[in-house]
XYZ file of C-alpha atoms in Angstrom:
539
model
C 2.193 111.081 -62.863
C 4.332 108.156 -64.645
C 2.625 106.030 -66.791
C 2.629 102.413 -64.902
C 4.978 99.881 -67.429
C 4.417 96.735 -68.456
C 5.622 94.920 -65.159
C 3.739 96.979 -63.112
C 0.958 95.555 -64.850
C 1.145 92.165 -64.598
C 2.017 92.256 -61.500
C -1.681 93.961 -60.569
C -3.101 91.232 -62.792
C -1.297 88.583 -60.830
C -2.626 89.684 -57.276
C -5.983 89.621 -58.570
C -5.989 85.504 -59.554
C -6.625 83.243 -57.031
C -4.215 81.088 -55.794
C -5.129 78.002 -57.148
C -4.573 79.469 -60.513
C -1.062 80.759 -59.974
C -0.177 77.093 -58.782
C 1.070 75.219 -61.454
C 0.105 70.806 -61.001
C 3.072 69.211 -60.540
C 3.670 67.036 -63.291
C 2.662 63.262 -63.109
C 5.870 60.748 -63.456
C 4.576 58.078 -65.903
C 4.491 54.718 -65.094
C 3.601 56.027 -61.184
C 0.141 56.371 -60.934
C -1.546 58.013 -58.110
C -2.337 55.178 -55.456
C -6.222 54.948 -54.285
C -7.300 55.525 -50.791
C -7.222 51.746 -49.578
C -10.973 50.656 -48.138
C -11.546 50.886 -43.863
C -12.004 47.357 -42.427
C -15.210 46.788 -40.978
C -15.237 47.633 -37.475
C -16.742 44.018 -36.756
C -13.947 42.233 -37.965
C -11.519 44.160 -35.977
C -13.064 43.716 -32.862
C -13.129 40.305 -33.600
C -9.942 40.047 -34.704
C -8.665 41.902 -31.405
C -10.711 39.591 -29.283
C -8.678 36.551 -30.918
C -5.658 37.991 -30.093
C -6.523 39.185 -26.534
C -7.993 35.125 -26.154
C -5.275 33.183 -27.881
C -2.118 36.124 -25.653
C -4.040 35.431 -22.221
C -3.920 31.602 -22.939
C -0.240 31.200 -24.099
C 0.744 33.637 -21.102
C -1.264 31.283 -18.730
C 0.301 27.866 -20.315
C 4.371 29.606 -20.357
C 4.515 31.205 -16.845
C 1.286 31.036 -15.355
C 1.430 28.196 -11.970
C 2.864 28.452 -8.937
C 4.578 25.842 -6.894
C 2.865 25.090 -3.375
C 2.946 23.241 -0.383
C -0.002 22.167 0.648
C 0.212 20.140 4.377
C 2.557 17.347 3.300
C 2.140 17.724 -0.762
C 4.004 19.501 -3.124
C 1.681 20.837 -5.710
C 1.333 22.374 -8.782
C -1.713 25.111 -9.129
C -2.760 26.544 -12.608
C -5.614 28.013 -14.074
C -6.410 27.015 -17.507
C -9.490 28.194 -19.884
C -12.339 26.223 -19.492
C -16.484 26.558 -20.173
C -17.735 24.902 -17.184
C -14.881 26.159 -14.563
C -14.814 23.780 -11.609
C -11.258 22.593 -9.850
C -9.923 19.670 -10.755
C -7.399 17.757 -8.680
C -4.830 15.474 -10.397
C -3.416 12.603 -8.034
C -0.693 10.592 -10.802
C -0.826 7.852 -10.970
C -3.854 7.315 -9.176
C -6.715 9.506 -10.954
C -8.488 12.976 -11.147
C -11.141 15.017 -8.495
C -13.074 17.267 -9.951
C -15.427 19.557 -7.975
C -17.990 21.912 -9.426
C -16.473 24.545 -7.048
C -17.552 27.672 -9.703
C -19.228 28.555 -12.580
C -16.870 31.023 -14.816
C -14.266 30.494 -17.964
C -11.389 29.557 -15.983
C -10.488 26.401 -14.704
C -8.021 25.615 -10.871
C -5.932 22.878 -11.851
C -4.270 21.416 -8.453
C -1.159 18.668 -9.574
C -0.304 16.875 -6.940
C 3.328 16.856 -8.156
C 5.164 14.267 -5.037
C 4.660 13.701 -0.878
C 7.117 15.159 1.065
C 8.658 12.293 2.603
C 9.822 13.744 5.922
C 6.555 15.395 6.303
C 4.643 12.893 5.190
C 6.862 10.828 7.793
C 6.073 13.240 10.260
C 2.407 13.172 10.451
C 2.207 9.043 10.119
C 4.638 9.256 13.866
C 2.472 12.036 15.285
C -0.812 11.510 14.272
C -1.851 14.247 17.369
C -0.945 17.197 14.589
C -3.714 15.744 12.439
C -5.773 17.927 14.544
C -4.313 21.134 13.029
C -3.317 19.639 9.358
C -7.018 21.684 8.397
C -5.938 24.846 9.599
C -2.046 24.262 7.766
C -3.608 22.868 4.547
C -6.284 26.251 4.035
C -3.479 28.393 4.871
C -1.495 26.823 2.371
C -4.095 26.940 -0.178
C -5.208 30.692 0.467
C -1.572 31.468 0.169
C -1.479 29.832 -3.358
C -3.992 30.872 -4.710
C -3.334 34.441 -3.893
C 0.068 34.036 -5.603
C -1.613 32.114 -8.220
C -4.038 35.506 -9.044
C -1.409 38.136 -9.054
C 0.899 35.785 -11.248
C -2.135 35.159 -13.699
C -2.261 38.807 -14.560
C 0.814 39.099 -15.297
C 0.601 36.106 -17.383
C -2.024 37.360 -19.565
C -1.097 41.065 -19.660
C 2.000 40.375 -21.042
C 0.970 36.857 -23.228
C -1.899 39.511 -24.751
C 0.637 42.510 -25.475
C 3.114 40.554 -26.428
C 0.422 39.111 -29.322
C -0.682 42.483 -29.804
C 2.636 43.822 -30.460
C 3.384 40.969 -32.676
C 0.279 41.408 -35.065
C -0.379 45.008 -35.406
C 3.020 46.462 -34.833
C 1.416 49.227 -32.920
C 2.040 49.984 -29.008
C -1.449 51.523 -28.462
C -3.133 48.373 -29.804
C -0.596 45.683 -27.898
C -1.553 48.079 -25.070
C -4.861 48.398 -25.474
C -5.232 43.912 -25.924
C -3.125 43.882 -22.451
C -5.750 45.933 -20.938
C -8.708 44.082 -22.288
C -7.368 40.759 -21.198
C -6.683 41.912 -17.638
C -10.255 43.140 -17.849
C -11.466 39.959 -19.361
C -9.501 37.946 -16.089
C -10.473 40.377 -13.310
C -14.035 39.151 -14.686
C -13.854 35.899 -14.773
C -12.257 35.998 -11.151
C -15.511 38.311 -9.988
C -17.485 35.216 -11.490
C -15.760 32.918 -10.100
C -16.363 34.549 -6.515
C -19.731 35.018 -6.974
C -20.417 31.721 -7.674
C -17.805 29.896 -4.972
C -19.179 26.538 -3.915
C -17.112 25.583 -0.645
C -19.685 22.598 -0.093
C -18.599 21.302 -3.598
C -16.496 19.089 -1.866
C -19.421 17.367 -0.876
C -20.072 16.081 -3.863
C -17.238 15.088 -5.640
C -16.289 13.146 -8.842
C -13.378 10.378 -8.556
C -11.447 9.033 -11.723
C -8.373 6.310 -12.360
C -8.073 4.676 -9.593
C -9.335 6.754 -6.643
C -12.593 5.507 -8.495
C -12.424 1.899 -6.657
C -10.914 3.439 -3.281
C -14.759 4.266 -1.201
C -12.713 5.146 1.437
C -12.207 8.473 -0.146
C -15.227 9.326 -1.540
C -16.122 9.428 2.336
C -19.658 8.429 4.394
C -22.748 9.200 3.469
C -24.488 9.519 6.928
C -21.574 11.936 7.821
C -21.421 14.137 4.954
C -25.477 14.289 5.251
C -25.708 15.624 8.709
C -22.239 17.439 9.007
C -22.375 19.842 6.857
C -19.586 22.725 8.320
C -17.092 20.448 6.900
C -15.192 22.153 4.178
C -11.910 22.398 5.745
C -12.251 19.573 7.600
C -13.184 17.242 4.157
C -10.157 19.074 2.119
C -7.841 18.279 5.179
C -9.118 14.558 5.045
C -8.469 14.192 1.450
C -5.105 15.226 1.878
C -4.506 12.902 4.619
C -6.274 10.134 2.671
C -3.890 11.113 -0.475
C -1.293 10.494 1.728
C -2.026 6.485 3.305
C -2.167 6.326 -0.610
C 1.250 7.533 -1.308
C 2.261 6.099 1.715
C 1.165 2.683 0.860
C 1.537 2.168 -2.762
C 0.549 -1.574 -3.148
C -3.081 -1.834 -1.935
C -5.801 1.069 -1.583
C -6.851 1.426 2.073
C -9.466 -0.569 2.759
C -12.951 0.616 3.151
C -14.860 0.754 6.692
C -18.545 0.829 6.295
C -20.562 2.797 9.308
C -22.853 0.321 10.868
C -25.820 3.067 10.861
C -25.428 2.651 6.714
C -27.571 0.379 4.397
C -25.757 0.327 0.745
C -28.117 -1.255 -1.858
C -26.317 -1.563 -5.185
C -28.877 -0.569 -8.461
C -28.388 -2.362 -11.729
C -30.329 -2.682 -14.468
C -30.591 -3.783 -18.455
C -27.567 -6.056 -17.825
C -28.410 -7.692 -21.826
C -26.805 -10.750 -21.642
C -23.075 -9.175 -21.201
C -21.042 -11.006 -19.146
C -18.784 -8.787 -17.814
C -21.459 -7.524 -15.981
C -21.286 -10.257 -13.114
C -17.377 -9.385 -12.654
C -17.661 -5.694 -12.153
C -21.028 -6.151 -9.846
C -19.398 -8.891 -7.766
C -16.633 -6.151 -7.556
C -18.497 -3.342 -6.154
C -20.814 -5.467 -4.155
C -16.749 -6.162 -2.471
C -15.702 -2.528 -2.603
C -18.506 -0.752 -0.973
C -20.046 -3.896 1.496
C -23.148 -3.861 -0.227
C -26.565 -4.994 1.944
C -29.202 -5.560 -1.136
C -28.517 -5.534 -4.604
C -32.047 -4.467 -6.608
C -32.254 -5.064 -10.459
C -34.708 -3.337 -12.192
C -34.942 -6.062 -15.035
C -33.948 -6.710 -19.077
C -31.573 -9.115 -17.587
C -31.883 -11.174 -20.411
C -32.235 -10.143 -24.406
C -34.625 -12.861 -25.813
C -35.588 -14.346 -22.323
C -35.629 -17.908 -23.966
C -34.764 -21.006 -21.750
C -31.496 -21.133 -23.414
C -30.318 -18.264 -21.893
C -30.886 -19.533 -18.059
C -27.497 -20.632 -17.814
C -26.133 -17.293 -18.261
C -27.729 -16.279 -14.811
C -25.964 -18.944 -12.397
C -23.729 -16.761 -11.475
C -26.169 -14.284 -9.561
C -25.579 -16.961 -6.590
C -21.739 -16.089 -6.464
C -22.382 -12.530 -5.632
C -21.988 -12.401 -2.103
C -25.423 -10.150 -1.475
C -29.250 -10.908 -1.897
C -30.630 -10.315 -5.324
C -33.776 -8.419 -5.341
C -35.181 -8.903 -9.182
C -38.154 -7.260 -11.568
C -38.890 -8.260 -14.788
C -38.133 -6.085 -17.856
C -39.763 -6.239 -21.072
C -36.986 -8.204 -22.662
C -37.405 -10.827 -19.534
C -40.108 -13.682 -20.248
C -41.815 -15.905 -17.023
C -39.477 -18.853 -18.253
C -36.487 -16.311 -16.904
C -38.654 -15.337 -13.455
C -39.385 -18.869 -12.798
C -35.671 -19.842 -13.140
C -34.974 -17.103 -10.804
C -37.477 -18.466 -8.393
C -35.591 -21.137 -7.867
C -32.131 -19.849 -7.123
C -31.024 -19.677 -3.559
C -30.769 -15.942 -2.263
C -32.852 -14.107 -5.313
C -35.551 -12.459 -4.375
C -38.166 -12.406 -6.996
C -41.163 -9.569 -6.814
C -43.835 -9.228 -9.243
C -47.619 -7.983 -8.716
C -46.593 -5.747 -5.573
C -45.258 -8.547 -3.415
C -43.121 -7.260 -1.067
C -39.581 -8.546 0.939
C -37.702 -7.042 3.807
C -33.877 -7.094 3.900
C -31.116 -5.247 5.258
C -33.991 -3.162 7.857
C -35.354 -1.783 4.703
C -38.627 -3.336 2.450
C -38.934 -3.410 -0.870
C -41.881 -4.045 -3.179
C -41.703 -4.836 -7.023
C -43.696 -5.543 -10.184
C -42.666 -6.971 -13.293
C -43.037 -5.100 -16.959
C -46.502 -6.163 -18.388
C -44.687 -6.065 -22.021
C -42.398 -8.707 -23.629
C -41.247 -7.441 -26.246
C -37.944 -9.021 -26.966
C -37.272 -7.860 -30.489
C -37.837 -4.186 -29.655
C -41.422 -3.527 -30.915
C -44.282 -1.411 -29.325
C -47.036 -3.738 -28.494
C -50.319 -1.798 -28.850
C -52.116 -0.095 -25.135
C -48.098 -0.033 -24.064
C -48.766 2.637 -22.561
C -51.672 1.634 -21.298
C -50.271 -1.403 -19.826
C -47.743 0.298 -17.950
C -49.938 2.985 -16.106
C -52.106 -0.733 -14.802
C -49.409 -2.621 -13.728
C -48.190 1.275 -12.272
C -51.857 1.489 -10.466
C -51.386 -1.867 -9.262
C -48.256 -1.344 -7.158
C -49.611 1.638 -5.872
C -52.591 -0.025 -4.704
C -50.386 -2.811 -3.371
C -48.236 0.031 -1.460
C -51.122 1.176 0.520
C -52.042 -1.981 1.403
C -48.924 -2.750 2.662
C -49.094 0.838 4.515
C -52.824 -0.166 6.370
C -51.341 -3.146 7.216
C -48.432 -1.210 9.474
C -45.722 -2.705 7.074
C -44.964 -0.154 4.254
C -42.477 -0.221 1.984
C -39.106 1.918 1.394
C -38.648 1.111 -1.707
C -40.766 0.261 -4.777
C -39.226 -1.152 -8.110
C -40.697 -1.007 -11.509
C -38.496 -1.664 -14.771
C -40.993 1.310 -17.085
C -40.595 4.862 -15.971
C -44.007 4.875 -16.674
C -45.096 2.147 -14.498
C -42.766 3.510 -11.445
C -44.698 7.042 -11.901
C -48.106 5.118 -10.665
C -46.079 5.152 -7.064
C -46.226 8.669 -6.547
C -47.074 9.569 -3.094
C -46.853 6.112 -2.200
C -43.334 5.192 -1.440
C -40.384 7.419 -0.236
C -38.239 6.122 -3.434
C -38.890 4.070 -6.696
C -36.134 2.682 -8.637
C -36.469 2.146 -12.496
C -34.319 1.393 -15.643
C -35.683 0.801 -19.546
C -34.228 3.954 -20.785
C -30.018 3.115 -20.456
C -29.124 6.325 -18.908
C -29.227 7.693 -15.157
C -31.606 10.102 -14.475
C -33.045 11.620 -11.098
C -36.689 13.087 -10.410
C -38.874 14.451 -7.491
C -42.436 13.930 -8.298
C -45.240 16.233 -7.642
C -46.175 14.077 -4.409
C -42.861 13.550 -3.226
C -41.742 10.219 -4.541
C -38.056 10.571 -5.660
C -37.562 8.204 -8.976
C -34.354 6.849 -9.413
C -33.634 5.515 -13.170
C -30.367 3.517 -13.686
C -28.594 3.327 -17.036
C -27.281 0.086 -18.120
C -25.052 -2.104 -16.238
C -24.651 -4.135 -19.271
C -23.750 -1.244 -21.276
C -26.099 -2.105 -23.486
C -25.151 -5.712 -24.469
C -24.733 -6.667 -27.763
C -26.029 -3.226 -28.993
C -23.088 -1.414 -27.482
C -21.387 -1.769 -30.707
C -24.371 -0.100 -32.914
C -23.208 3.580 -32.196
C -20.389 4.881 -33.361
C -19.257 5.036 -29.639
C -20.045 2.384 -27.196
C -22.338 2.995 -24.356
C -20.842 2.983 -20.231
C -21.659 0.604 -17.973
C -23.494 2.301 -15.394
C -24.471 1.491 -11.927
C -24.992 3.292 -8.407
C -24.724 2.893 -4.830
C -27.586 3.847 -2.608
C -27.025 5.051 1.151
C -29.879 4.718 3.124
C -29.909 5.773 6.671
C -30.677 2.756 9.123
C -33.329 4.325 11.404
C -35.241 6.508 9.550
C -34.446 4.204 5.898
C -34.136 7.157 3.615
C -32.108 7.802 0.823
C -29.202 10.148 2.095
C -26.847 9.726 -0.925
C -26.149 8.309 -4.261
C -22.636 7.671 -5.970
C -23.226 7.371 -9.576
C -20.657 4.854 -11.368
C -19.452 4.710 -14.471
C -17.175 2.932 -16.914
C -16.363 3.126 -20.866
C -17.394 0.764 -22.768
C -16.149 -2.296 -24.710
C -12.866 -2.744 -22.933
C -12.117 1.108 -22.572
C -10.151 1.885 -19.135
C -12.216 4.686 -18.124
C -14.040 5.151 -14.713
C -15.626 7.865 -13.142
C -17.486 8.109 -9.581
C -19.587 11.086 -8.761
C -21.314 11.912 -5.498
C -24.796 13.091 -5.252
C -26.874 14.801 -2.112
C -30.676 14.676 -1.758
C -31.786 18.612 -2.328
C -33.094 18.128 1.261
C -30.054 16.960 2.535
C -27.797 20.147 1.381
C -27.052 23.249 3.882
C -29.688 25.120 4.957
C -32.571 23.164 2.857
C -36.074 21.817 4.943
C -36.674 18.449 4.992
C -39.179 17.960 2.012
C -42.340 16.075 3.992
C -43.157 11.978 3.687
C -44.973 11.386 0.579
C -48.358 11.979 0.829
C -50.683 8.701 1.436
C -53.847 10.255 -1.148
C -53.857 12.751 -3.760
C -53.767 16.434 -2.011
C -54.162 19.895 -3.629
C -51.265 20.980 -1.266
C -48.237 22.757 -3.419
C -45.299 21.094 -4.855
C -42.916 19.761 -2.524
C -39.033 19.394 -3.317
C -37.614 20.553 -6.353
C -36.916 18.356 -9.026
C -33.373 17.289 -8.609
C -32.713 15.740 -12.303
C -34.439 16.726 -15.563
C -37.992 15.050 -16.067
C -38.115 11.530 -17.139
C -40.466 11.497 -20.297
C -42.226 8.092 -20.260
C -40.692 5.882 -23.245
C -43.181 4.427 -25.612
C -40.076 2.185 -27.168
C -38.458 -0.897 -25.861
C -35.210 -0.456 -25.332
């Protein structure tokens, strides 16, 4: 046998070493170090960095290509949905204002421009009035046509706004795929929100800006829009036509035709001494053919004698004054009252019947012109509060009672409860709305003075606020509210907003009369506004 050689033997040796050994490292350049592995972002930061992207695509998709032009009945309009935290629709009439309806809840907002009338159609309905008849039908058709278009061009607005981000940040198809995807998903759920929460009756109640703010005829009849309540396509197809006398007669607003069954009592309150006040109440007392006008009191600021003058105008008005006395209103101010020709003066329950409906009144027990809390305020208020009640049922035994109670304190007009359908109140200079446990709605205005001289404390001034009551003739119950409101200080703004009595809404029973003693029986309507916390301050 031959005697393996040298090569033979290394060779043996060679298959035995693993193979890591027989690979020689490649050698290291100098100068070029081995790079580290870099560190994995944290997953929370890229999912919010993705939901940025997907956000900020879907919007700039919406604003580039996302409207659609449409006819609706004799308007050519502009529809768009735009990110929003409240939703709603909001209608934009230039140059004459803004309606806004709160017609869903989700994060998408309908924007309706009113772009131009169609003359020739426009034309067409003012020498045929007969197709008025059918201009609902046209004008949903029209409007469930857009907004059909309006959808399908929406996702392809934000599909391709969202990839196109994608693409552009992470240079990576998957993830510009993957942000289209979540955006459709993020629209297809706000349009399921939106559904689910579709208000049709929002129409109802309505908010007016610019200039459709001082046209009443369009924000429509109370009585009507109380007991008519399979409306909606009748109210949008109104509004159009009402859009276009507007357009169709460009130098005056149409004018305003109250129903006969309506009583409109106009609430002020905490005028302060501002002048402007008389102007822009004189106004609306114009506008909307006010019956009554009630003010809840703090008139005046100091109440001194020297101030008289600056009531005079009150007789210019053009409606009876019905007048309480607020805390920053002395007896030298109610006496000077007493003597002007159509003011109406109440104070310890005394009572006074205009327009079919009676009111009864008390004046604040405080004067506190300089802003202080007397001590037993509070006290005070729940008296002079127990003595208009007791007045109120008095008034009741005697086959006379009231409609309406006034008290300037909150906490004074809470005394009323079960007493009186409504109670109107001021003090706190800001609107608010509550059902009591008994029944008795109270009504507190803000300030139609806009706080007087103290409007220019803040850092922005306060809106002069006022509101129109409707009040049904026959039965004399409240059946609507339009809250009014303009900035402050010379600012343009003005805003209208309708309001409906929870009773008075599809489908809700009317809440029973307010009961004459106190009763264990449950609680009757729901509270309409937030609660009214009794203010220990004077305002």
């Amino acid at each position: 046998m031959p005697t393996p050689g040298p090569g033979h033997r290394a060779s043996m040796v060679r298959a035995r070493l693993p193979t890591a050994v027989l690979k020689r490292p490649k050698p290291v350049r100098r100068g070029n170090p081995v790079p580290e592995l870099a560190a994995r972002p944290n997953p929370w930061i890229r999912a919010l960095g993705l939901t940025a992207v997907v956000l900020i695509g879907a919007w700039l998709g919406l604003l580039i290509v996302g409207d659609v032009r449409v006819s609706v009945g004799p308007m050519n309009t502009t529809m768009t949905l735009r990110p929003s935290v409240t939703g709603g629709t909001k209608i934009n009439i230039s140059p004459l204002g803004a309606l806004s309806l709160d017609s869903h809840i989700a994060p998408v907002r309908l924007d309706v421009n009113v772009d131009q009338l169609d003359p020739e159609r426009s034309q067409a309905l003012v020498d045929h009035p007969e197709r008025l008849s059918g201009l609902q039908d046209e004008v949903a058709r029209d409007i469930e046509h857009g907004t059909l278009d309006l959808a399908l061009r929406s996702c392809v607005a934000v599909v391709s706004g969202a990839t196109a981000l994608g693409l552009a940040v992470y240079r990576r198809p998957r993830r510009a795929l993957a942000a289209g995807g979540l955006a459709l998903t993020l629209l297809a759920a706000s349009g399921a929100t939106a559904y689910a929460t579709w208000n049709p009756k929002s129409v109802l109640e309505p908010r007016f800006s610019g200039l459709l703010s001082s046209a009443p005829s369009l924000v429509g009849n109370a009585r009507s829009i109380v007991t008519e309540f399979d409306v909606y396509q009748q109210e949008l197809a109104r509004l159009v036509t009402n859009v276009t006398k507007l357009y169709d007669v460009t130098s005056t607003l149409p004018a305003f035709q109250p129903d006969p069954t309506t009583v409109r009592v106009l609430h002020v309150s905490d005028i302060h001494l501002n002048p402007a006040s008389w102007k822009i109440i004189a106004s609306l007392v114009e506008q909307y053919k006010v019956n009554v006008i009630v003010d809840s009191g703090d008139t005046m600021d100091h109440g001194s004698a020297a101030e008289n003058g600056f009531l005079d105008p009150i007789a210019t008005l053009g409606a009876p004054y019905v007048w309480v006395r607020g805390n920053h209103d002395s007896l030298v101010t109610q006496r000077y009252l007493e003597g002007m020709k159509n003011v109406h003066v109440l104070d310890d329950g005394r009572t006074v019947s205009l327009a079919g409906l009676r009111f009864a009144g008390i004046g604040d027990p405080q004067f506190t012109p300089d802003r202080s809390s007397a001590p037993g305020a509070e006290e005070s208020q729940e008296e002079a509060g127990a003595r208009l009640a007791q007045a109120l049922r008095a008034q009741r035994d005697a086959g006379t009672p009231a409609d309406v109670a006034i008290a300037h304190e909150p906490s004074a007009a809470r005394g009323t409860d079960g007493e009186v359908p409504l109670v109107l109140a001021g003090h706190l200079h800001h609107e608010d709305m509550e059902v009591m446990k008994k029944g008795t709605r109270l009504r507190v205005e803000g300030s139609t003075g806009g706080s007087g001289l103290r409007a220019v404390e803040g850092k922005y001034p306060d809106p002069i606020e006022a509101s129109i009551l409707y009040f049904d003739r026959d039965t004399r119950r409240l059946q609507a509210w339009d809250e009014i409101k303009l900035g402050g200080l010379g600012l343009t703004t003005a805003e209208v907003s309708r309001h409906l009595p929870k009773e008075n809404l599809p489908g809700a029973v009317p809440s029973p009369s307010p009961s004459p003693t106190p009763s264990p029986s449950p609680p009757l309507s729901p509270s309409v506004g937030p609660s009214v916390s009794p203010s220990r301050t004077a305002p």
